[in-house]
Coordinates of C-alpha atoms in Angstrom, one line a residue:
X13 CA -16.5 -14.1 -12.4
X14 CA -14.8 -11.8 -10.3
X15 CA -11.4 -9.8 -9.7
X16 CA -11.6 -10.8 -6.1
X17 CA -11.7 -14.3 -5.2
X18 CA -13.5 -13.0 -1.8
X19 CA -16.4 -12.1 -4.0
X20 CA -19.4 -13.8 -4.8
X21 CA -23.5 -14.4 -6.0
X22 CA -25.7 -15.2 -2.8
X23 CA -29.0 -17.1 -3.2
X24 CA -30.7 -13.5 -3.6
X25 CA -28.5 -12.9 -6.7
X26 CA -26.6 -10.2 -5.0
X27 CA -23.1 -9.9 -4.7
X28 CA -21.7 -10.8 -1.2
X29 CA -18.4 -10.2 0.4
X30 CA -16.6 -12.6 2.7
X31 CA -20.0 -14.3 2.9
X32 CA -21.9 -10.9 4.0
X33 CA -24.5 -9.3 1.5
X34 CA -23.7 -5.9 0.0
X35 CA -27.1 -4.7 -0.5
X36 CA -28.0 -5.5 3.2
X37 CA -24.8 -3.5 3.8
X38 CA -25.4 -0.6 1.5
X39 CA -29.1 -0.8 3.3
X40 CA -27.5 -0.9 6.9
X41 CA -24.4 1.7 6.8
X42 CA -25.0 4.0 3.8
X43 CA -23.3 4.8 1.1
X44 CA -21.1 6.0 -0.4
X45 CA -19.1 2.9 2.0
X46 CA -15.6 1.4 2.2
X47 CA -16.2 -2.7 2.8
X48 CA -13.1 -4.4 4.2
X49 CA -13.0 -8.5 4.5
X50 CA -11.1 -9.1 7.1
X51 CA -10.5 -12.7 6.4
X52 CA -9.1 -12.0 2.9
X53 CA -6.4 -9.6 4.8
X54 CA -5.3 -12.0 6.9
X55 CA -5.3 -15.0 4.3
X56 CA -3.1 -12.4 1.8
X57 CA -0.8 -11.4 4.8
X58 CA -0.5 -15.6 5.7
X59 CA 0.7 -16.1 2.5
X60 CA 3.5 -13.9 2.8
X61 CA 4.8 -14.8 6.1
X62 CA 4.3 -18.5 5.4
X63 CA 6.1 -17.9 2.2
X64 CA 9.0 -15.2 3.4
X65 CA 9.4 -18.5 6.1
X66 CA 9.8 -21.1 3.9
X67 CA 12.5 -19.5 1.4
X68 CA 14.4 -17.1 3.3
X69 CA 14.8 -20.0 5.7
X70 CA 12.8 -17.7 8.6
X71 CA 15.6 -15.1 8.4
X72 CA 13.2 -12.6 6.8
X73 CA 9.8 -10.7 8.0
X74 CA 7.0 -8.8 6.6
X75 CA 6.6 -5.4 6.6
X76 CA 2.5 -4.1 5.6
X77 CA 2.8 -0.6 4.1
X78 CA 0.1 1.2 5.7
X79 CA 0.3 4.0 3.0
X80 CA -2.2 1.4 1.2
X81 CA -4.6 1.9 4.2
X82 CA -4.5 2.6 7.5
X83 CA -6.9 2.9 10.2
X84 CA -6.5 1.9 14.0
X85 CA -8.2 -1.7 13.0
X86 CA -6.6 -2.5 10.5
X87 CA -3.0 -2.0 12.2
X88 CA -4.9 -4.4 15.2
X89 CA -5.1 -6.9 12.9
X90 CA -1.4 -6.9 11.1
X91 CA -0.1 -7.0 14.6
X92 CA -2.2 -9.7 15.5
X93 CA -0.9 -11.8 12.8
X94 CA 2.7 -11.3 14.3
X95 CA 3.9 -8.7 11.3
X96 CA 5.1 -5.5 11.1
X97 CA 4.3 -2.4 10.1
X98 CA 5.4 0.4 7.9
X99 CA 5.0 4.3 7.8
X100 CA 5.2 7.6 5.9
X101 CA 3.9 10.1 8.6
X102 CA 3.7 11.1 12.0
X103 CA 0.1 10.2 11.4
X104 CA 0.4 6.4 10.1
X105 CA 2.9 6.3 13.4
X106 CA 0.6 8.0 15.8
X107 CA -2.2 5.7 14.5
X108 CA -0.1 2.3 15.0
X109 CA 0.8 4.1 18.3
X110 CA -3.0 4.3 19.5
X111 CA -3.7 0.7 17.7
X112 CA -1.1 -0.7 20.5
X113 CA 1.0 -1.8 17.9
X114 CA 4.1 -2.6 18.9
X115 CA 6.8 0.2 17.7
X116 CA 9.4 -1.8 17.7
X117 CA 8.6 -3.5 14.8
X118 CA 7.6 -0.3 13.0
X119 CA 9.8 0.7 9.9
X120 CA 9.5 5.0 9.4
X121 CA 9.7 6.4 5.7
X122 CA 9.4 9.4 3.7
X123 CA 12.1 11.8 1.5
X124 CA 11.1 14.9 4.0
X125 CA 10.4 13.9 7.6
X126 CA 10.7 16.8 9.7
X127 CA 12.2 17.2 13.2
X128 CA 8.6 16.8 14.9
X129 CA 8.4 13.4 13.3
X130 CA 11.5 12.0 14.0
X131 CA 11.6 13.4 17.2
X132 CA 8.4 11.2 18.1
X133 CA 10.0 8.3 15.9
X134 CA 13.2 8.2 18.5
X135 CA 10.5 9.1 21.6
X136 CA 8.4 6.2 20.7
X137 CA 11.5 3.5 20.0
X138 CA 10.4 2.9 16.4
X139 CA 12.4 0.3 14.9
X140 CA 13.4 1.2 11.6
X141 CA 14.0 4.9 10.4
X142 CA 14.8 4.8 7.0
X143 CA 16.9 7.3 6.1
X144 CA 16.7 9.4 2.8
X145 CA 19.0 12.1 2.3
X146 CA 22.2 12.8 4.1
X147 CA 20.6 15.9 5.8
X148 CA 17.9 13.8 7.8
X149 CA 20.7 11.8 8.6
X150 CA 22.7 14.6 10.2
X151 CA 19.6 16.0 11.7
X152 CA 18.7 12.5 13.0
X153 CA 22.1 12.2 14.8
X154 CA 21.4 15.9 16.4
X155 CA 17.9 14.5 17.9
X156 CA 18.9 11.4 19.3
X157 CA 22.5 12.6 21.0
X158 CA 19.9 14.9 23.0
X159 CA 17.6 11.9 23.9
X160 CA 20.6 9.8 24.8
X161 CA 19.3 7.5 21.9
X162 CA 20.8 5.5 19.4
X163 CA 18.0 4.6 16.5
X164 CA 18.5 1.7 14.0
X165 CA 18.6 3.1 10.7
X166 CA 18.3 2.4 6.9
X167 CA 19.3 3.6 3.8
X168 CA 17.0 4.2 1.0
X169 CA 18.9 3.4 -1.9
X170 CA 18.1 4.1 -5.3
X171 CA 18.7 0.6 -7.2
X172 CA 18.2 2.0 -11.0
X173 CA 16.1 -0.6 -12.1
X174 CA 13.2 0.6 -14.1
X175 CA 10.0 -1.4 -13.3
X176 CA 7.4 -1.6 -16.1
X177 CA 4.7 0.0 -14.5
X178 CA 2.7 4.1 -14.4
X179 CA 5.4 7.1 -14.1
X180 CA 3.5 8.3 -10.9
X181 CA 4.4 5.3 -8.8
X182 CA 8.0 4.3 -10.2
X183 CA 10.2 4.6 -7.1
X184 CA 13.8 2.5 -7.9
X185 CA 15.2 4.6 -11.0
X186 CA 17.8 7.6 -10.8
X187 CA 15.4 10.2 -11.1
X188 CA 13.5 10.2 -8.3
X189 CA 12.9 12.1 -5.4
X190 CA 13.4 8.9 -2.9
X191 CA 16.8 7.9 -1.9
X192 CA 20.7 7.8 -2.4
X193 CA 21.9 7.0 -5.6
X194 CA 24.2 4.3 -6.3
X195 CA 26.0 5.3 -9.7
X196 CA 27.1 8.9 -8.7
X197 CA 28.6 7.1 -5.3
X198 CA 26.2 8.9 -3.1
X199 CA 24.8 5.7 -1.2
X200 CA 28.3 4.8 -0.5
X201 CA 29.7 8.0 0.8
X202 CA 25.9 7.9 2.7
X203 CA 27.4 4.8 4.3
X204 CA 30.9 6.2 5.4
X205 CA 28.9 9.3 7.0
X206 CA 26.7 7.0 8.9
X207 CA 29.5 4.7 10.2
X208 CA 31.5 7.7 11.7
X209 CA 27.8 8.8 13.6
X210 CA 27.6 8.1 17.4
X211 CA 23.7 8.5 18.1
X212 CA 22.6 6.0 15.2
X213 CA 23.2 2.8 13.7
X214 CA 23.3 1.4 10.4
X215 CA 21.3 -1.8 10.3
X216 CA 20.4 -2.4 6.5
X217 CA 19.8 -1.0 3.5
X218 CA 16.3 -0.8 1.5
X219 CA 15.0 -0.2 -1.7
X220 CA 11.4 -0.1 -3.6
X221 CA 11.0 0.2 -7.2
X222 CA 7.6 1.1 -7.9
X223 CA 4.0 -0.3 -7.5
X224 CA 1.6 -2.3 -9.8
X225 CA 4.6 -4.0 -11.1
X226 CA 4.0 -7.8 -12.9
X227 CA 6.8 -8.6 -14.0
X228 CA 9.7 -10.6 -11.6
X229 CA 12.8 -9.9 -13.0
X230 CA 12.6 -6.3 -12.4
X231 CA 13.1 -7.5 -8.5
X232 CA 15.3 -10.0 -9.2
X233 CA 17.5 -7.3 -10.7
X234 CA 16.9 -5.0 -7.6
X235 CA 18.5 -7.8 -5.4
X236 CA 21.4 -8.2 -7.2
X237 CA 21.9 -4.5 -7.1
X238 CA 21.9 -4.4 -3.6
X239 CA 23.5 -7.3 -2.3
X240 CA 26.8 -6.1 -4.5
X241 CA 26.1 -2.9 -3.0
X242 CA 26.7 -4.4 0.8
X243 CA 29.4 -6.7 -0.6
X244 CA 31.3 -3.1 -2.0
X245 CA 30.5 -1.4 1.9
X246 CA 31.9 -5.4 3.3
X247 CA 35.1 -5.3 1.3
X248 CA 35.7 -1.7 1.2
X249 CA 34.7 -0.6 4.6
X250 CA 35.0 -3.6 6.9
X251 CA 31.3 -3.3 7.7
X252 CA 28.9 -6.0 6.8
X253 CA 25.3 -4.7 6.6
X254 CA 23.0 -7.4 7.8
X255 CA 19.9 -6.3 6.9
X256 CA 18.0 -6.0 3.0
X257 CA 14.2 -4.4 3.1
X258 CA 13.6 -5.5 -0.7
X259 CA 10.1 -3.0 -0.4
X260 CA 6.7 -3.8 -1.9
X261 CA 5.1 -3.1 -5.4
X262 CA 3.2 -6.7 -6.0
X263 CA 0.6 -6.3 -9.0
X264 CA -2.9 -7.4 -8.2
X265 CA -6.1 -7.7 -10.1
X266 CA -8.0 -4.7 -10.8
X267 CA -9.6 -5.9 -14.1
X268 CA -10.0 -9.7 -16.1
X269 CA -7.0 -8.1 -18.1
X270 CA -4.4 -8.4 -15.5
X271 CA -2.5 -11.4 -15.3
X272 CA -0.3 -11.1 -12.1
X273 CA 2.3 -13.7 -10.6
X274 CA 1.1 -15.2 -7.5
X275 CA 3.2 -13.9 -4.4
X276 CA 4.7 -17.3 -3.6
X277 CA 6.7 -17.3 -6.8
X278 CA 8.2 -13.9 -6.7
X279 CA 9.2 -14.9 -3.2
X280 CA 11.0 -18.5 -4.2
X281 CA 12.5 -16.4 -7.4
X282 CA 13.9 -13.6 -5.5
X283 CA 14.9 -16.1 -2.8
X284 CA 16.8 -18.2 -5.0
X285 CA 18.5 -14.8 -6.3
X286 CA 19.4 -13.6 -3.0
X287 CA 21.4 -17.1 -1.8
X288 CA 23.1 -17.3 -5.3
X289 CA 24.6 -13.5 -4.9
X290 CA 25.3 -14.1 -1.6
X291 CA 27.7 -17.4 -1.8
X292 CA 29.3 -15.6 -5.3
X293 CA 30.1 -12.4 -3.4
X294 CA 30.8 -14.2 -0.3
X295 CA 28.6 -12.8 2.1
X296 CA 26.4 -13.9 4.7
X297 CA 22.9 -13.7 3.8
X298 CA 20.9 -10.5 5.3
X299 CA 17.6 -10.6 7.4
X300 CA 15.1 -10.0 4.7
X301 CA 12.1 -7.4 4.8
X302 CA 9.3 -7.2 2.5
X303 CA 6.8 -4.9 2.2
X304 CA 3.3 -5.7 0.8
X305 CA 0.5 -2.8 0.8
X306 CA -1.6 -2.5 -2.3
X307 CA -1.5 -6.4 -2.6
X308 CA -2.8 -7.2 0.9
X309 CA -5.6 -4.3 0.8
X310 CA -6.5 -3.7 -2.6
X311 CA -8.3 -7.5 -3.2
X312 CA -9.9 -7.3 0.6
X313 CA -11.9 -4.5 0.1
X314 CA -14.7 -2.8 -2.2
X315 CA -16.7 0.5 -2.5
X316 CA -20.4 0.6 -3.0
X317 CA -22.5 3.6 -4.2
X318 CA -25.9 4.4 -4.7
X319 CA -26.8 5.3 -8.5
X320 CA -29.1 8.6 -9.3
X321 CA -29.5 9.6 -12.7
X322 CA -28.8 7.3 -16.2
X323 CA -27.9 10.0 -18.7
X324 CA -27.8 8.2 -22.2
X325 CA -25.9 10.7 -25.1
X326 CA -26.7 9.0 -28.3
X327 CA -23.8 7.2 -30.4
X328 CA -21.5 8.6 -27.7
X329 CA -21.9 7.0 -23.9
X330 CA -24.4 6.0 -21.1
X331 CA -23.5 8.1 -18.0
X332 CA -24.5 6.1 -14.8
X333 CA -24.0 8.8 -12.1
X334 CA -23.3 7.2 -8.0
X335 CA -23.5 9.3 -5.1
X336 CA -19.6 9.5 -4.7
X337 CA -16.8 10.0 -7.0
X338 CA -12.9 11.5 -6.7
X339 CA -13.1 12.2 -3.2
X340 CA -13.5 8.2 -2.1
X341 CA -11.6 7.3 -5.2
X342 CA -9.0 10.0 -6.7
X343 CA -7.0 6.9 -8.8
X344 CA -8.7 7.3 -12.2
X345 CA -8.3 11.5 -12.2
X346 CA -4.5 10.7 -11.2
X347 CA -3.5 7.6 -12.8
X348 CA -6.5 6.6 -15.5
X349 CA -6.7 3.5 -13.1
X350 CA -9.1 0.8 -14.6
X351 CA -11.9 -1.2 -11.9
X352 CA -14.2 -3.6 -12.6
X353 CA -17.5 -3.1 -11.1
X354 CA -20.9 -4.7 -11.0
X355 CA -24.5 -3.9 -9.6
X356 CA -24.3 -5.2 -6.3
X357 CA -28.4 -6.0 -6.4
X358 CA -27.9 -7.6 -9.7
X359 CA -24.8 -9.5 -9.6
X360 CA -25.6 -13.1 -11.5
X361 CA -26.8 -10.6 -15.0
X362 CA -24.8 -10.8 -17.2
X363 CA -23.1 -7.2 -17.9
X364 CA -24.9 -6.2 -20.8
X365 CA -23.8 -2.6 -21.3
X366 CA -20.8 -0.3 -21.8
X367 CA -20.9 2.9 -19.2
X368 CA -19.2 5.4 -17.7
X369 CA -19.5 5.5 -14.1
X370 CA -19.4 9.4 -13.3
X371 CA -18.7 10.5 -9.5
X372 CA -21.0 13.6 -8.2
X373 CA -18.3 16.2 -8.0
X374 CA -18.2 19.5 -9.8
X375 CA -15.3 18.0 -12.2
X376 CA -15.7 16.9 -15.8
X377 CA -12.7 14.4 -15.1
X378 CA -14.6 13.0 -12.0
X379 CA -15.3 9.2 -13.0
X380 CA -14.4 6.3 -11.6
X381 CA -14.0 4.7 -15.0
X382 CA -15.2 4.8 -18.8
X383 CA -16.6 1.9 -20.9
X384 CA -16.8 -0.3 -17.7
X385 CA -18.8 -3.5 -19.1
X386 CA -22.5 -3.5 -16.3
X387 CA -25.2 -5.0 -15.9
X388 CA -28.2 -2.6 -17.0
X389 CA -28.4 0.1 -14.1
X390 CA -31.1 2.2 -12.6
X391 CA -31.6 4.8 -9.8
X392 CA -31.5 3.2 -6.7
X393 CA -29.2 0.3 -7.5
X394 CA -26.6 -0.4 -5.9
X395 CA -23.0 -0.1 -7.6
X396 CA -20.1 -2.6 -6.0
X397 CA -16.3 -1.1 -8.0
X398 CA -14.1 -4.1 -6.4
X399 CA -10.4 -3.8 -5.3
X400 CA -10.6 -0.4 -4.2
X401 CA -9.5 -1.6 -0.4
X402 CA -5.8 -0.1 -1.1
X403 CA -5.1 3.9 -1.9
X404 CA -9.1 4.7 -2.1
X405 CA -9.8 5.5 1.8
X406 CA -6.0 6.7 2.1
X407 CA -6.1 8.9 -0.5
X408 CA -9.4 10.7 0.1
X409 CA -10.6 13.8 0.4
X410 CA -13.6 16.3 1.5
X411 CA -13.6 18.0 -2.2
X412 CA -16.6 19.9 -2.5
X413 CA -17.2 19.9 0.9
X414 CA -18.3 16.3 0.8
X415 CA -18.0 14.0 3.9
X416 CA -15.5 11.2 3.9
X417 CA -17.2 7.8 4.1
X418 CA -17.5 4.7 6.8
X419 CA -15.4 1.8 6.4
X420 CA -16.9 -1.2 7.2
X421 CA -15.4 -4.7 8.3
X422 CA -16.8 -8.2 7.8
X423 CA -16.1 -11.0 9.2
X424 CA -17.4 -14.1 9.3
X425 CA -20.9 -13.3 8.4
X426 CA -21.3 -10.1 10.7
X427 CA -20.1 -6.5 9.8
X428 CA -18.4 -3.9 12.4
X429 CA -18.1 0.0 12.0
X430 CA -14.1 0.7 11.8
X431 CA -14.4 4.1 10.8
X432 CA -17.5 6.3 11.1
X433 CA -19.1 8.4 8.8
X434 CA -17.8 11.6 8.4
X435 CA -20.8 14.4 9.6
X436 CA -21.2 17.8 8.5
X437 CA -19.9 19.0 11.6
X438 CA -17.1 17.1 10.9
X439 CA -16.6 19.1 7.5
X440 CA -16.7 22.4 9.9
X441 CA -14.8 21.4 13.0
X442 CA -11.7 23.5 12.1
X443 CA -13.2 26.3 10.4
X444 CA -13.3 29.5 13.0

């Protein structure tokens, strides 16, 4: 009935998540409001660990990319499932860092970190910077010879697959702005540079070839790529490269129209590549790193909204218009991203009517979707868009001046502020 199996009909006939009801939550907190289950994190982020364990033969470890979301609760609870953590900024870093997340098992990314965020990278003993161009390598060694450090480091490598997925959010093909190339030779002179470096050393190699993606073989191919990569730097350079990040990109459920594979089989696929490459090229089989964002977020969490005016055009749409809009949830302006949503106060009707869910902003392009099959909406109801837990709170902004909204945890029949509500003062704070 819905996207999210964490979703469901109460005896009221509202929708619940995790067991708590969303109107009572809408009634309690506001809206517009981020609603996280933290059960459903934990389950998704069980599966991988318990799945990384059993085919990688527990030589492998997940990595959640916090880019998906991140707040200090949420890294709280990855570390207290024993995983790691990635990050794109010294502000996903200095977040884990106040969460009391353990750094060590903290992977850094980007294509442009500057000296300020590596600098607190080596400071803070990350465990992974993952290096992107041979600049920030060079500047890299520069900062750590005058800490007296010597960072683990890996490459970015561009693996040229092309994953089936938006433009926007391929990652692995040549033409992109992440990463060292393989067919110009550029990954492998990257390698030589970094072997000849005093103040850093080259633990693994990683790669990422886009988001949203539902098809297997597209990773499957990315292994391939790089374990013949390490097998070229092994038989070429003496050096054998012991660890693989294989990156992130699952596909999850956003609409009854996606179909995606369930983690556990890319995992035993993937797997089953990995140990077959490895005995053919004769190498020993790297520590493997995963790293699951969209896929552990997206499904745990949900949105809800307050509807104000029904604007019916005839023999062209019904306009139902919430009390948020782009700001909370950019991804249809950017990407034309579909949800499926239902009236939280009304959730065992049957959606009788074709709308489109418009946002409050001063933008004609601020919806959060178009023909979106509801139930038959009025002011005051309560609108629920599911799987918006990944890239919907990261992603927003104060656009027209509006404040960002609370995120809200459940757990086990009770609900916690995580994040507050943004106040006007907020909006103000560093105007002068």
């Amino acid at each position: 009935m819905f996207v999210s199996e964490n979703l469901s009909v109460n005896a009221a006939g509202n929708l619940a998540i995790g067991g708590v009801d969303t109107v009572e939550l809408a009634k309690e907190y506001g809206t517009p409001l981020y609603v996280m289950d933290e059960q459903e994190i934990r389950r998704t982020l069980r599966r991988f660990h318990d799945s990384i364990n059993k085919y990688y033969d527990g030589k492998g470890s997940v990595h959640y990319a916090s880019k998906a979301f991140s707040c200090m609760e949420m890294c709280r609870i990855v570390a207290s499932e024993g995983d790691g953590l990635d990050a794109v900024s010294i502000g996903e870093l200095y977040t884990a860092l106040k969460a009391g997340f353990p750094m060590e098992k903290v992977g850094f990314h980007g294509n442009n970190k500057t000296d300020e965020e590596l600098e607190f990278a080596v400071d803070n003993k990350v465990g992974h910077i993952v290096v992107d161009n041979i600049p920030e390598l060079h500047r890299l060694e520069t900062i750590a010879a005058e800490k007296n450090a010597v960072p683990h480091i890996m490459f970015r490598i561009k693996p040229g697959i092309s994953a089936h997925t938006h433009d926007k959010i391929m990652t692995g093909q040549i033409d992109s702005k992440f990463g060292f190339a393989l067919e110009t030779g550029e990954a492998f002179e990257a390698v030589k540079d970094a072997l000849s470096c005093k103040n850093v050393e080259l633990a693994g190699v990683h790669c990422h070839i886009g988001s949203q993606i539902f098809d297997i073989v597209p990773f499957e191919e990315a292994a391939k790529v790089m374990l013949r990569f390490i097998a070229k730097v092994k038989n070429e350079l003496g050096f054998e490269i012991r660890e693989l990040n294989l990156g992130g990109g699952f596909g999850i459920k956003y609409t009854s129209q996606d179909d995606p594979q369930p983690f556990e089989n890319y995992l035993e696929r993937v797997s089953a590549v990995v140990k077959e490459e490895c005995a053919k090229l004769n190498i020993e089989q790297p520590f493997i790193y995963i790293e699951p964002g969209r896929s552990v977020a997206a499904p745990a969490g949900i949105t809800l909204y307050t509807v104000g005016a029904r604007k019916i055009i005839p023999d062209i749409r019904t306009y139902i218009s919430i009390d948020g809009g782009m700001p909370d949830n950019p991804r249809y302006i950017l990407y034309g991203s579909e949800y499926d949503a239902v009236v939280a106060n009304k959730a065992g009707e049957e959606r009788t009517e074709k709308v489109t869910i418009a946002g409050k902003c001063c933008e004609s392009g601020d919806l959060i979707g178009e023909n979106m099959p509801l139930q038959h909406a009025e002011a005051g109801d309560i609108i629920a868009v599911c799987a918006t837990g990944a890239y919907n709170y990261s992603m927003s902004s104060n656009y027209n001046r509006l404040q960002k909204p609370a995120v809200v945890f459940v757990n086990n029949g009770e609900s916690r502020i995580a994040v507050k509500r943004e106040t006007l003062d907020d909006i103000i704070r560093n105007d002068i």
